[in-house]
């Protein structure tokens, strides 16, 4: 099933956005025109409407953000296969404004607080109004069904894995302080910190299972390493990589297993939050 994100940044008022929210409608606003034919619009509107028709024809699970109405939650629901797009004029009696939107109705939609599934706010596509959202598929399905995510590595977004790997280094005493933000510091390094003795700790975190890609990432990581640095390469369990000199390979499975056996209350709480275990 396709997974989709839509951001309602359209020209509107809180009253009209509330109508969309309460009726479980997602909407596009490109010109005040009743046509639902993509060819009747300029490129941006044409592409967005074509995309929406594709999702409606094939079916999709949708995360719909109405941040200007309520930034603490989103609607998650389904576009059933064959869902129709229709145009409707919405009125705000207090302001006198009217807007013509191209809308589609979500089925089985539920309100999902971001506090319960923080991944759904942490990995939202930037700027896009309507786009595919494959990285959130597992969380969207869990949210609409009101269940936890499986305690598996592939339930997590790459950014969450970077956090887990950092926490593994910290809780095992390998790293004491960060030097740069996780995953956003240097192109070839995801974790850059200092141990208790003041020595540098650097790490790469990758989902890749391609031998050439892994070797290249390890090579580029080692270019940044000094002789006394501690160097870690975090990767999938079955990834085909031979450790370079001075590199410790650590699988995601080991990271998760070790953290699951950690008796620290905060570690247990962190994992419960990551996997949305609230029951």
Coordinates of C-alpha atoms in Angstrom, one line a residue:
X1 CA 0.0 0.0 0.0
X2 CA 1.2 3.5 -0.8
X3 CA 1.7 5.9 2.1
X4 CA 1.1 9.6 1.6
X5 CA 1.6 12.9 3.4
X6 CA -0.5 16.0 2.8
X7 CA 0.2 19.4 4.4
X8 CA -2.8 21.8 4.5
X9 CA -1.0 25.0 4.0
X10 CA -3.6 26.1 1.5
X11 CA -5.2 29.6 1.6
X12 CA -7.9 29.2 4.2
X13 CA -9.3 30.2 7.6
X14 CA -9.5 28.2 10.8
X15 CA -13.2 27.9 10.4
X16 CA -12.8 26.3 6.9
X17 CA -9.9 24.1 8.1
X18 CA -12.2 22.9 10.9
X19 CA -14.8 21.8 8.3
X20 CA -12.2 19.8 6.5
X21 CA -11.0 18.2 9.7
X22 CA -14.4 17.3 11.0
X23 CA -15.5 15.8 7.7
X24 CA -12.3 13.9 7.3
X25 CA -11.5 15.5 4.0
X26 CA -8.1 16.2 2.4
X27 CA -7.9 19.2 0.1
X28 CA -5.9 20.9 -2.6
X29 CA -6.4 24.5 -3.5
X30 CA -5.0 25.5 -6.9
X31 CA -7.2 28.4 -8.3
X32 CA -10.8 28.9 -7.3
X33 CA -12.0 26.5 -10.1
X34 CA -14.4 23.6 -9.9
X35 CA -12.6 21.5 -12.4
X36 CA -10.9 18.3 -11.1
X37 CA -9.1 17.7 -14.4
X38 CA -5.4 18.2 -13.9
X39 CA -4.9 19.5 -17.5
X40 CA -7.0 22.6 -16.5
X41 CA -4.3 23.9 -14.2
X42 CA -0.8 25.3 -14.3
X43 CA 2.2 22.9 -13.7
X44 CA 2.2 23.0 -9.9
X45 CA -1.5 22.4 -9.6
X46 CA -1.5 19.9 -12.4
X47 CA 1.2 17.8 -10.8
X48 CA -0.5 17.8 -7.4
X49 CA -3.9 16.9 -8.8
X50 CA -2.4 14.2 -11.0
X51 CA -0.7 12.8 -7.9
X52 CA -3.9 12.9 -5.8
X53 CA -5.8 11.1 -8.6
X54 CA -3.1 8.4 -8.6
X55 CA -3.4 7.9 -4.9
X56 CA -7.2 7.8 -5.1
X57 CA -7.2 5.3 -8.0
X58 CA -4.7 2.9 -6.4
X59 CA -5.6 3.4 -2.7
X60 CA -3.3 4.7 0.0
X61 CA -2.9 5.3 3.7
X62 CA -2.6 9.1 4.4
X63 CA -1.2 11.2 7.1
X64 CA -2.9 14.6 6.9
X65 CA -1.4 17.6 8.7
X66 CA -3.6 20.6 9.6
X67 CA -0.9 22.5 11.5
X68 CA -2.6 25.9 11.1
X69 CA -5.6 24.4 12.9
X70 CA -3.9 22.2 15.4
X71 CA -0.1 21.5 15.4
X72 CA -0.3 18.7 18.0
X73 CA -2.0 16.0 16.0
X74 CA -2.8 14.7 12.5
X75 CA -5.5 12.7 10.8
X76 CA -4.5 9.2 9.6
X77 CA -6.9 7.4 7.3
X78 CA -7.3 5.6 4.0
X79 CA -8.0 6.6 0.5
X80 CA -9.9 3.5 -0.7
X81 CA -9.2 2.3 -4.1
X82 CA -11.3 4.2 -6.6
X83 CA -12.0 7.1 -4.2
X84 CA -13.4 10.1 -6.2
X85 CA -12.1 13.7 -6.1
X86 CA -14.8 16.4 -6.1
X87 CA -14.8 20.1 -5.9
X88 CA -16.6 22.0 -3.2
X89 CA -16.9 25.6 -2.2
X90 CA -16.3 26.3 1.5
X91 CA -17.5 29.5 3.3
X92 CA -16.4 31.2 6.4
X93 CA -19.4 33.2 7.6
X94 CA -17.3 35.3 10.1
X95 CA -14.9 36.6 7.5
X96 CA -17.1 36.3 4.4
X97 CA -14.3 34.4 2.5
X98 CA -14.9 31.5 0.2
X99 CA -12.5 28.9 -1.2
X100 CA -13.0 26.2 -3.9
X101 CA -11.1 23.1 -3.0
X102 CA -10.5 19.8 -4.7
X103 CA -11.2 17.3 -2.0
X104 CA -11.2 13.5 -1.3
X105 CA -12.7 11.7 1.7
X106 CA -10.6 9.6 4.0
X107 CA -12.2 6.4 5.4
X108 CA -11.5 4.9 8.8
X109 CA -9.7 8.1 9.8
X110 CA -8.5 8.6 13.4
X111 CA -7.0 11.5 15.2
X112 CA -3.4 10.7 16.1
X113 CA -1.5 12.9 18.7
X114 CA 2.1 13.4 17.7
X115 CA 3.0 12.7 21.3
X116 CA 1.9 9.1 20.8
X117 CA 3.7 8.6 17.5
X118 CA 6.5 11.2 17.5
X119 CA 8.0 9.8 14.3
X120 CA 5.0 11.2 12.4
X121 CA 6.1 14.7 13.2
X122 CA 9.8 14.0 13.2
X123 CA 10.1 12.8 9.6
X124 CA 7.5 14.9 7.7
X125 CA 8.5 15.8 4.2
X126 CA 9.7 19.4 4.0
X127 CA 7.8 21.9 2.0
X128 CA 5.9 19.4 -0.1
X129 CA 2.1 19.8 -0.1
X130 CA 1.3 16.2 -1.3
X131 CA 3.8 13.5 -1.6
X132 CA 4.6 9.8 -1.0
X133 CA 5.7 9.0 2.5
X134 CA 7.2 5.5 2.5
X135 CA 9.4 6.1 5.6
X136 CA 6.3 6.5 7.7
X137 CA 4.2 3.6 6.4
X138 CA 4.7 1.4 9.5
X139 CA 3.9 4.2 11.9
X140 CA 0.8 5.2 10.0
X141 CA -0.5 1.7 9.9
X142 CA 0.2 1.2 13.6
X143 CA -1.4 4.6 14.5
X144 CA -4.6 4.0 12.5
X145 CA -4.9 0.5 14.1
X146 CA -4.1 1.8 17.6
X147 CA -1.2 -0.6 18.2
X148 CA 2.5 -0.6 19.0
X149 CA 5.2 -1.0 16.4
X150 CA 6.9 -4.4 16.4
X151 CA 10.2 -4.4 18.4
X152 CA 12.2 -4.7 15.2
X153 CA 14.9 -2.6 13.7
X154 CA 13.0 -2.1 10.5
X155 CA 10.1 -0.5 12.5
X156 CA 12.4 2.5 13.0
X157 CA 13.2 5.4 10.8
X158 CA 17.0 5.9 9.9
X159 CA 17.1 9.0 12.1
X160 CA 15.8 6.9 15.1
X161 CA 18.5 4.3 14.4
X162 CA 21.1 7.0 14.6
X163 CA 19.7 7.9 18.0
X164 CA 19.7 4.3 19.2
X165 CA 23.3 3.9 18.1
X166 CA 24.3 7.0 19.9
X167 CA 22.5 5.8 23.0
X168 CA 24.3 2.4 22.8
X169 CA 27.6 4.2 22.7
X170 CA 26.7 6.4 25.6
X171 CA 25.1 3.7 27.8
X172 CA 28.0 1.3 27.2
X173 CA 30.5 4.0 28.3
X174 CA 32.1 4.4 24.9
X175 CA 31.0 8.0 24.4
X176 CA 30.6 10.8 27.0
X177 CA 29.8 14.0 25.0
X178 CA 28.6 15.0 21.6
X179 CA 30.5 17.4 19.4
X180 CA 28.0 17.7 16.6
X181 CA 24.3 17.0 16.2
X182 CA 23.6 13.3 15.3
X183 CA 23.3 12.7 11.6
X184 CA 23.7 16.3 10.6
X185 CA 27.3 17.2 11.3
X186 CA 29.6 15.9 8.5
X187 CA 28.6 14.1 5.3
X188 CA 30.6 11.0 6.1
X189 CA 30.0 10.9 9.9
X190 CA 26.7 10.4 11.8
X191 CA 28.0 10.4 15.3
X192 CA 30.9 12.6 16.5
X193 CA 31.7 12.8 20.2
X194 CA 34.2 12.5 22.9
X195 CA 34.8 9.6 25.4
X196 CA 35.6 10.0 29.1
X197 CA 39.3 10.4 28.4
X198 CA 38.7 13.2 25.9
X199 CA 39.4 11.0 22.8
X200 CA 37.3 11.4 19.7
X201 CA 34.6 8.8 18.9
X202 CA 33.2 8.8 15.4
X203 CA 30.5 6.6 13.9
X204 CA 28.7 5.8 10.7
X205 CA 25.1 4.5 10.6
X206 CA 23.8 2.9 7.4
X207 CA 20.9 0.8 6.2
X208 CA 22.8 -0.3 3.1
X209 CA 23.5 -4.0 2.3
X210 CA 25.4 -3.3 -0.9
X211 CA 29.1 -4.3 -0.6
X212 CA 30.4 -1.5 -2.8
X213 CA 28.4 1.1 -1.0
X214 CA 29.4 -0.2 2.4
X215 CA 33.1 -0.3 1.5
X216 CA 32.9 3.3 0.2
X217 CA 31.2 4.5 3.4
X218 CA 33.8 2.8 5.5
X219 CA 36.6 4.3 3.4
X220 CA 35.1 7.8 3.7
X221 CA 34.6 7.4 7.5
X222 CA 38.2 6.4 8.0
X223 CA 39.5 9.4 6.1
X224 CA 38.2 11.5 9.1
X225 CA 39.7 9.3 11.8
X226 CA 42.9 10.0 13.7
X227 CA 45.1 7.1 14.9
X228 CA 43.7 7.2 18.5
X229 CA 40.0 7.7 17.6
X230 CA 37.4 5.1 18.4
X231 CA 35.7 4.3 15.1
X232 CA 32.3 2.5 14.9
X233 CA 30.3 1.3 11.9
X234 CA 26.7 0.5 12.6
X235 CA 24.9 -1.7 10.0
X236 CA 22.3 -4.4 9.3
X237 CA 23.1 -7.9 10.6
X238 CA 23.5 -9.4 7.2
X239 CA 25.5 -6.5 5.6
X240 CA 28.6 -7.8 3.7
X241 CA 31.4 -5.7 5.1
X242 CA 34.8 -6.6 6.4
X243 CA 36.0 -4.3 9.2
X244 CA 38.8 -2.0 8.2
X245 CA 41.7 -1.5 10.5
X246 CA 40.6 0.2 13.7
X247 CA 36.9 -0.1 12.9
X248 CA 34.4 -1.9 15.2
X249 CA 31.4 -3.2 13.3
X250 CA 28.2 -3.2 15.4
X251 CA 24.9 -4.6 14.0
X252 CA 21.6 -2.9 14.7
X253 CA 20.3 -6.1 16.2
X254 CA 23.1 -6.0 18.8
X255 CA 22.3 -2.3 19.5
X256 CA 18.6 -3.1 20.1
X257 CA 19.3 -6.3 22.1
X258 CA 21.8 -4.6 24.4
X259 CA 19.5 -1.6 25.0
X260 CA 16.5 -4.0 25.7
X261 CA 18.5 -5.7 28.5
X262 CA 19.6 -2.3 29.9
X263 CA 17.9 -2.0 33.3
X264 CA 18.0 1.8 33.3
X265 CA 14.5 3.1 33.6
X266 CA 15.1 5.9 31.1
X267 CA 16.4 3.4 28.5
X268 CA 13.2 1.3 28.9
X269 CA 11.1 4.4 28.6
X270 CA 12.9 5.5 25.5
X271 CA 12.2 2.2 23.8
X272 CA 8.6 2.3 24.8
X273 CA 8.2 5.8 23.2
X274 CA 10.0 4.8 20.0
X275 CA 7.8 1.7 19.5
X276 CA 4.6 3.5 20.7
X277 CA 4.0 1.0 23.5
X278 CA 1.4 2.8 25.6
X279 CA -1.0 -0.1 26.5

